[in-house]
Structures are given as C-alpha cells and as structure tokens.
Coordinates of C-alpha atoms in Angstrom, one line a residue:
M1 CA 11.1 15.2 28.6
D2 CA 8.4 11.3 29.3
K3 CA 7.9 9.3 28.0
E4 CA 4.0 10.3 27.3
S5 CA 5.1 13.6 26.4
K6 CA 6.9 11.8 23.1
E7 CA 3.6 10.0 22.8
I8 CA 1.1 12.9 22.4
I9 CA 3.9 15.0 20.1
S10 CA 3.9 11.8 17.9
I11 CA 0.6 11.4 17.7
I12 CA 0.2 14.8 16.8
L13 CA 2.9 14.8 14.0
L14 CA 1.3 12.0 12.8
I15 CA -2.1 13.3 12.7
F16 CA -0.8 16.7 11.3
F17 CA 2.5 15.3 9.4
P18 CA 0.4 13.9 6.4
I19 CA -2.3 16.9 5.6
I20 CA 0.9 19.3 5.6
L21 CA 2.2 17.1 3.0
F22 CA -1.2 17.4 1.2
F23 CA -1.5 20.9 0.6
A24 CA 3.0 21.4 0.0
S25 CA 2.1 18.4 -2.4
F26 CA 0.1 21.0 -5.0
M27 CA 2.9 22.8 -5.3
I28 CA 5.3 20.1 -6.6
G29 CA 5.2 19.5 -10.0
R30 CA 6.9 20.4 -13.8
Y31 CA 4.0 23.2 -13.5
P32 CA 4.7 24.7 -10.0
I33 CA 1.9 26.5 -8.1
S34 CA 2.4 28.7 -5.0
P35 CA 0.8 28.5 -1.8
I36 CA -2.0 31.3 -2.5
D37 CA -3.1 30.1 -5.7
V38 CA -3.5 26.5 -3.8
I39 CA -5.6 27.8 -1.7
N40 CA -7.6 30.4 -3.7
T41 CA -8.3 27.1 -5.9
I42 CA -9.5 24.5 -3.6
L43 CA -11.4 27.4 -1.9
C44 CA -13.0 28.8 -4.6
P45 CA -16.4 26.0 -5.4
I46 CA -17.1 27.4 -0.9
F47 CA -15.7 30.6 -2.1
P48 CA -16.8 32.0 -6.0
Q49 CA -15.5 35.3 -5.9
L50 CA -11.9 34.3 -5.6
E51 CA -9.5 34.9 -8.1
V52 CA -8.6 31.0 -9.8
N53 CA -6.3 30.5 -13.4
S54 CA -8.0 27.9 -15.1
T55 CA -4.5 26.3 -16.4
V56 CA -4.5 26.4 -12.4
T57 CA -7.8 25.1 -11.7
T58 CA -7.4 22.6 -13.9
I59 CA -3.7 21.0 -12.8
V60 CA -4.5 21.1 -9.5
F61 CA -8.5 19.5 -9.7
E62 CA -8.2 16.5 -12.2
I63 CA -4.3 16.2 -12.3
R64 CA -2.6 17.0 -9.4
L65 CA -6.0 15.9 -6.6
P66 CA -6.0 12.3 -8.1
R67 CA -2.8 11.8 -7.6
I68 CA -2.2 12.8 -3.9
I69 CA -5.1 10.6 -2.7
G70 CA -4.1 7.8 -5.2
A71 CA 0.0 8.2 -3.5
I72 CA -2.4 8.4 0.2
V73 CA -4.7 5.0 -0.6
V74 CA -2.2 2.9 -2.4
G75 CA 0.5 3.9 0.6
A76 CA -2.2 3.5 4.1
C77 CA -3.5 0.5 2.2
L78 CA -0.2 -1.5 2.1
A79 CA 1.6 -0.1 4.9
V80 CA -1.8 -1.2 7.3
S81 CA -1.5 -4.8 5.5
G82 CA 2.1 -5.0 6.2
A83 CA 1.8 -4.3 9.6
A84 CA -1.8 -6.4 10.6
F85 CA 1.1 -9.9 8.2
Q86 CA 3.8 -8.9 10.5
S87 CA 1.1 -8.9 13.4
I88 CA -0.5 -12.5 12.9
F89 CA 2.3 -14.7 11.6
K90 CA 4.7 -12.8 14.6
N91 CA 7.3 -12.3 12.0
P92 CA 9.1 -8.8 11.4
L93 CA 10.3 -9.8 7.8
V94 CA 6.2 -10.3 6.8
S95 CA 5.2 -7.5 3.6
S96 CA 2.0 -6.5 2.0
D97 CA 2.7 -9.3 -0.2
L98 CA 3.2 -12.0 2.1
L99 CA 0.6 -14.3 -0.3
G100 CA 1.3 -13.8 -4.1
V101 CA -1.0 -11.2 -4.1
S102 CA 1.2 -9.3 -5.8
N103 CA 2.5 -10.8 -8.4
G104 CA -0.6 -12.1 -9.1
A105 CA -2.2 -8.7 -9.5
G106 CA 1.5 -8.0 -11.5
F107 CA 0.3 -10.7 -13.7
G108 CA -2.8 -9.7 -14.0
A109 CA -2.2 -6.6 -15.2
A110 CA 0.5 -7.8 -17.8
L111 CA -2.3 -9.9 -18.9
G112 CA -4.9 -7.2 -19.4
I113 CA -2.2 -5.1 -20.8
L114 CA -1.6 -7.9 -23.7
L115 CA -4.8 -8.4 -24.4
S116 CA -6.1 -4.7 -24.0
G117 CA -4.3 -2.5 -23.0
A118 CA -7.0 -0.1 -21.5
N119 CA -6.9 0.8 -18.2
I120 CA -9.8 0.3 -17.2
I121 CA -9.2 -4.2 -18.0
T122 CA -5.4 -3.4 -17.1
Q123 CA -7.2 -2.6 -13.2
I124 CA -9.8 -4.8 -13.6
F125 CA -7.2 -7.7 -14.2
A126 CA -4.8 -7.0 -11.7
F127 CA -7.3 -6.7 -9.0
I128 CA -9.0 -10.5 -10.1
F129 CA -5.8 -11.2 -10.0
G130 CA -4.6 -10.5 -7.1
L131 CA -7.8 -11.9 -5.3
I132 CA -7.2 -15.4 -7.7
S133 CA -3.3 -15.6 -5.9
V134 CA -4.3 -15.4 -1.8
A135 CA -7.1 -17.8 -2.8
A136 CA -5.1 -20.2 -4.6
T137 CA -2.0 -19.7 -1.5
Y138 CA -5.1 -20.7 1.0
L139 CA -6.6 -23.4 -0.8
I140 CA -3.2 -25.2 -1.3
S141 CA -2.1 -24.6 2.3
K142 CA -5.7 -26.5 3.3
S143 CA -5.0 -29.6 1.2
Y144 CA -2.3 -30.0 4.0
K145 CA -4.0 -31.8 7.0
A146 CA -0.8 -30.5 9.2
G147 CA -1.1 -27.2 7.3
G148 CA -0.8 -24.7 9.2
I149 CA 1.2 -20.9 9.5
L150 CA 4.4 -22.1 8.1
V151 CA 3.0 -24.2 5.5
L152 CA 0.0 -21.1 4.6
V153 CA 3.6 -18.8 4.1
L154 CA 5.4 -21.7 1.3
S155 CA 2.2 -21.5 -0.4
G156 CA 2.6 -18.3 -1.0
V157 CA 6.0 -18.4 -2.0
A158 CA 5.4 -21.2 -4.6
I159 CA 2.6 -19.0 -5.7
S160 CA 4.4 -15.6 -6.2
A161 CA 6.6 -17.7 -7.9
F162 CA 4.8 -18.9 -9.8
F163 CA 2.6 -15.4 -11.2
N164 CA 6.5 -14.8 -10.7
S165 CA 7.8 -17.2 -14.6
L166 CA 3.9 -16.3 -15.9
I167 CA 5.2 -12.5 -16.1
S168 CA 8.4 -13.4 -17.5
A169 CA 6.4 -15.5 -19.8
I170 CA 4.0 -12.5 -21.0
K171 CA 7.3 -10.1 -21.3
F172 CA 8.5 -12.4 -23.8
I173 CA 5.9 -13.0 -25.8
A174 CA 4.6 -9.1 -25.7
D175 CA 4.6 -6.8 -28.8
P176 CA 8.8 -5.2 -27.7
D177 CA 7.9 -2.6 -29.6
D178 CA 4.2 -1.5 -28.4
K179 CA 3.8 -3.6 -25.2
L180 CA 6.6 -4.9 -24.1
P181 CA 7.5 -1.4 -22.4
E182 CA 4.0 -0.4 -21.0
I183 CA 4.1 -4.0 -19.1
V184 CA 7.6 -3.1 -17.6
Y185 CA 6.4 0.9 -16.7
W186 CA 4.0 -1.2 -14.7
L187 CA 5.9 -3.4 -13.4
M188 CA 7.7 -0.6 -12.3
G189 CA 5.1 1.0 -10.3
S190 CA 3.4 4.9 -11.1
L191 CA 1.1 6.9 -9.9
A192 CA 1.0 9.2 -12.7
S193 CA -2.2 7.1 -14.7
I194 CA -4.3 7.9 -12.0
N195 CA -7.3 10.0 -12.6
T196 CA -11.0 10.2 -10.4
D197 CA -13.0 6.5 -11.9
K198 CA -9.4 4.8 -10.9
L199 CA -10.4 5.8 -7.5
F200 CA -13.7 5.0 -7.6
M201 CA -13.4 1.8 -9.0
I202 CA -11.5 0.1 -5.5
A203 CA -13.0 3.1 -3.3
I204 CA -15.9 -0.1 -2.0
P205 CA -13.1 -2.8 -1.8
V206 CA -10.3 -0.1 0.7
I207 CA -13.4 1.1 2.9
I208 CA -14.3 -3.0 3.9
G209 CA -10.6 -3.7 4.2
L210 CA -9.9 -0.6 6.1
I211 CA -13.0 -1.6 8.2
I212 CA -11.6 -5.6 8.7
L213 CA -8.3 -4.4 9.8
L214 CA -8.9 -1.5 12.2
A215 CA -12.2 -3.4 13.7
L216 CA -9.6 -6.6 14.7
R217 CA -6.9 -4.6 15.6
W218 CA -7.9 -5.7 19.0
H219 CA -7.7 -9.5 18.2
M220 CA -4.0 -9.2 16.8
N221 CA -3.3 -8.5 20.1
L222 CA -4.8 -11.5 21.2
L223 CA -4.0 -13.5 18.0
A224 CA 0.1 -12.0 19.1
M225 CA -0.2 -14.2 22.7
G226 CA -0.9 -17.4 21.0
D227 CA -3.4 -19.6 19.4
E228 CA -4.1 -21.6 22.3
E229 CA -4.3 -18.3 24.9
A230 CA -6.3 -16.8 22.0
Q231 CA -8.5 -19.4 22.3
S232 CA -9.1 -19.2 26.2
L233 CA -10.3 -15.1 25.9
G234 CA -13.1 -17.6 23.9
L235 CA -11.9 -16.2 20.5
N236 CA -11.7 -18.6 17.4
P237 CA -7.4 -17.7 15.5
S238 CA -8.4 -19.8 12.2
R239 CA -11.6 -17.4 11.3
V240 CA -9.9 -14.4 12.7
R241 CA -6.3 -14.6 10.8
L242 CA -8.9 -15.8 7.5
L243 CA -10.7 -12.4 7.8
I244 CA -7.8 -10.2 8.5
I245 CA -5.7 -12.1 5.9
A246 CA -8.9 -10.9 3.6
G247 CA -8.7 -7.3 4.4
C248 CA -5.2 -7.9 3.5
T249 CA -5.8 -8.6 0.0
L250 CA -8.3 -6.6 -0.9
L251 CA -5.9 -3.9 0.1
T252 CA -3.3 -4.8 -1.4
S253 CA -4.8 -5.7 -4.5
A254 CA -7.2 -2.5 -4.9
A255 CA -3.5 -0.5 -4.0
V256 CA -1.2 -2.6 -6.9
S257 CA -4.6 -2.2 -9.5
I258 CA -3.6 1.4 -9.8
S259 CA -0.3 2.0 -9.1
G260 CA 1.4 -1.4 -9.9
I261 CA 4.5 -3.3 -7.6
V262 CA 5.6 -0.7 -5.0
G263 CA 7.5 -2.5 -2.7
W264 CA 9.5 -1.7 0.7
I265 CA 6.1 -0.1 2.2
G266 CA 5.1 -2.9 3.4
L267 CA 7.7 -4.4 5.4
I268 CA 9.9 -0.6 6.9
I269 CA 6.4 0.9 7.6
P270 CA 5.1 -1.5 10.3
H271 CA 8.8 -1.2 11.4
M272 CA 9.2 2.6 12.3
S273 CA 5.7 2.8 13.5
R274 CA 6.2 0.4 16.4
M275 CA 9.2 2.3 17.2
I276 CA 7.2 5.5 17.7
V277 CA 4.4 4.3 19.0
G278 CA 5.0 0.8 20.2
P279 CA 3.5 -3.1 19.2
D280 CA 0.3 -2.2 20.5
N281 CA -1.8 -2.8 17.2
R282 CA -4.4 -1.0 18.7
V283 CA -2.9 2.3 17.3
L284 CA -0.1 0.5 15.6
L285 CA -2.5 0.3 12.2
P286 CA -3.7 3.5 12.5
A287 CA 0.1 5.1 12.9
S288 CA 1.4 3.0 9.6
L289 CA -2.3 4.1 8.4
S290 CA -0.6 7.5 8.5
L291 CA 2.8 7.7 7.9
G292 CA 2.4 4.8 5.2
A293 CA 0.3 7.5 4.0
S294 CA 3.1 10.4 3.9
F295 CA 5.8 8.5 3.4
L296 CA 4.7 6.9 -0.6
L297 CA 2.9 10.7 -0.9
L298 CA 6.3 11.9 0.2
I299 CA 7.7 9.7 -2.6
D300 CA 5.9 10.5 -5.1
N301 CA 6.5 14.0 -4.8
I302 CA 10.4 13.1 -5.0
S303 CA 9.4 11.2 -8.6
R304 CA 8.3 14.3 -9.7
A305 CA 10.5 17.0 -9.3
V306 CA 14.0 15.7 -8.9
I307 CA 14.2 15.2 -13.0
A308 CA 12.5 16.3 -15.8
I309 CA 11.9 12.9 -16.6
E310 CA 9.5 10.8 -14.0
I311 CA 10.8 7.9 -12.0
P312 CA 9.2 4.9 -11.0
I313 CA 8.2 5.0 -7.8
G314 CA 8.8 1.5 -7.7
I315 CA 12.2 2.0 -8.1
L316 CA 12.8 4.9 -5.4
T317 CA 10.7 3.1 -2.9
A318 CA 13.6 0.2 -2.9
I319 CA 16.4 3.2 -2.8
I320 CA 15.0 4.5 0.0
G321 CA 13.7 1.9 1.6
V322 CA 16.5 -0.2 2.1
P323 CA 18.5 1.7 4.1
I324 CA 15.7 2.8 6.3
F325 CA 15.9 -1.4 6.5
L326 CA 18.7 -1.5 7.5
Y327 CA 18.7 1.2 9.5
L328 CA 15.9 -0.7 11.4
L329 CA 17.8 -4.0 11.3
K330 CA 20.7 -2.1 13.2
R331 CA 19.0 -0.7 15.5
G332 CA 16.4 -3.9 16.5
Y333 CA 13.6 -3.8 19.2
S334 CA 13.3 -5.5 22.3
E335 CA 9.4 -5.3 22.4
W336 CA 9.3 -8.1 19.2
S337 CA 10.8 -10.4 21.1

C-alpha cells in the first residue's frame, strides 16, 4: 500500500471512528440499551411516531449524552493543547498542563469545594485559577530580562509546584468525613457530574480557544523553523506564541474545570497523531482533536463498564497512557529531530 492510500485510510478512520464510538457509547453502562432503542430515541424528536421507552429517553438525553459530549470536549481540548505546546516549544515531552494550568485549576476546585461545595462554584473557581496560574507564569518569565522559552517553562514548573502545595494544604485542613473525599475524587478526574449546564458554561472559552489554535496552525509550522526564520517571513514569534498559549490555556482550563485533572492525554495523543499524519500542524491539530476525543470517550466507556464501581478516569488514563507512551518512546520518530 502506497503512502497516499495510507493517508486516505487514516483520514477516513479519524473522521468515522469518533462517530461510531459516539453512538456505541449510548449502549454502554449499568443500564444496557440496544442499538435499535438508541437509534429510535435519538430520532424520536424528528419522527414522533417512533415508539420509545421513557426510561431510555431519560438515560440517553439527560445522563449519557452530556457525559459523552463532555468526554469528547475534554479529550479534544487536552489533545489539541498538547499538540500546540509541543509544536511551539519544540519539545516532545511537553503536555497541555506545562504552564501550571492543571494544578492551578485543581487548587481552584479544591478551594471551591472547601468554601461552598456547589458544583457551579467549583467549576468557576477551577477555570479562573487555571487562567491565573498561566498568567502568573507568563508575568514571572517576563520579569527576567534574559528570559525566553526556557524561563517560561521553568516558571511554569515553579507555579505548578506552588499550587500543588496549596492543594496539599487544603486537603490537610479539609473535613476528612465530608470535604476531603470530594476533593480527592475531583482531583482524580471524573465525568460523572457533567451536565448540560456545565457544558454551556465552557462553550464560549472552548470555541474561542479552538478558533485561535486552528487559525494559527500554519504559523506553528513557521515557529518550528526557529524565531529568526519566522521573523524573516514576516511573523512576530512572541506575539503568535502568546496567542497560542492563550488559546491552550482557555482549552485546558475549560476542560479541567468540568472533568478534574486528567493526565497523559495532552502528552501521548499528539505523538500518536504525529505517527498517523506526520508533523505538519495543519493536519496534526485536527487529527489530535479527533484522536483525543476518541481516546477519552473510550476511557470513559471502560470506566463505566469494567466494574460496578466507576473508576476515576485520571487513574485509567495513567494506567493505559504509560504503556502507550513507553511504546511510542521505544519506536521514536526521525521526523521530530
């Protein structure tokens, strides 16, 4: 099979696999639903004459649909952010939480749970502190005259460690019978509490972030050539890099605010996408979006179906993600060098 045929097959799979997985996810759970019931329930608003079960309708539209959409959104956001960060920092070990956004959002959520416990407060606090962590990272890096990408990354490591210590402090003072289990469960990552209200709250940041990154994916190719080369082609590297960081921050903060901390997606999915479509960001970012959405949807289905007790998705992404990453590391790529 020639290279062109492989690329066509890969693109077809990246388009149709998430769609197939989307419909299959409605059937999986503690209450199994047949394919015919799923199809009839989804088509019922268009064709009222179809016979549907009220219980199945409630499960499909009020429980599983928001969760499935949430898994797609979170997986896509983390994967696209990871791919963008790996591109602009020219480092294959970079992930979507590079600049401290995950730990910042984690602290915000823990603080929201400690002070209130209301889902809306927790989500708002997580989103705001995710943005604050990246803003602090950027401002600290700019305070050094001899700054640059290295200082920015090191500032992110410091801010991430700072917020991680604050999370530990909150867990230490939280009520061990009430607040602490809720904080720990949130930090492990879960899609169980996602509803339409939470999805609507993150819709605007997600749309803005995706528009920024997808519109600038051509510029990412120029940045990969080096700042001097990009400047010679009329690009302002600092400004473009800042816009990309802002887009990644919006996506990651929005994702973490509804799912908790979910690791490894922003690291391994860009690598897998690069193996399929190559390093060109014009196709790499859309491929990462598709593969990230499919991966987390698959992980969430496993968490709901394997045992009676739902497994936090953060645990599963680590268990499955580590072997995948080691496999990718063993194979390596010549195109990244």
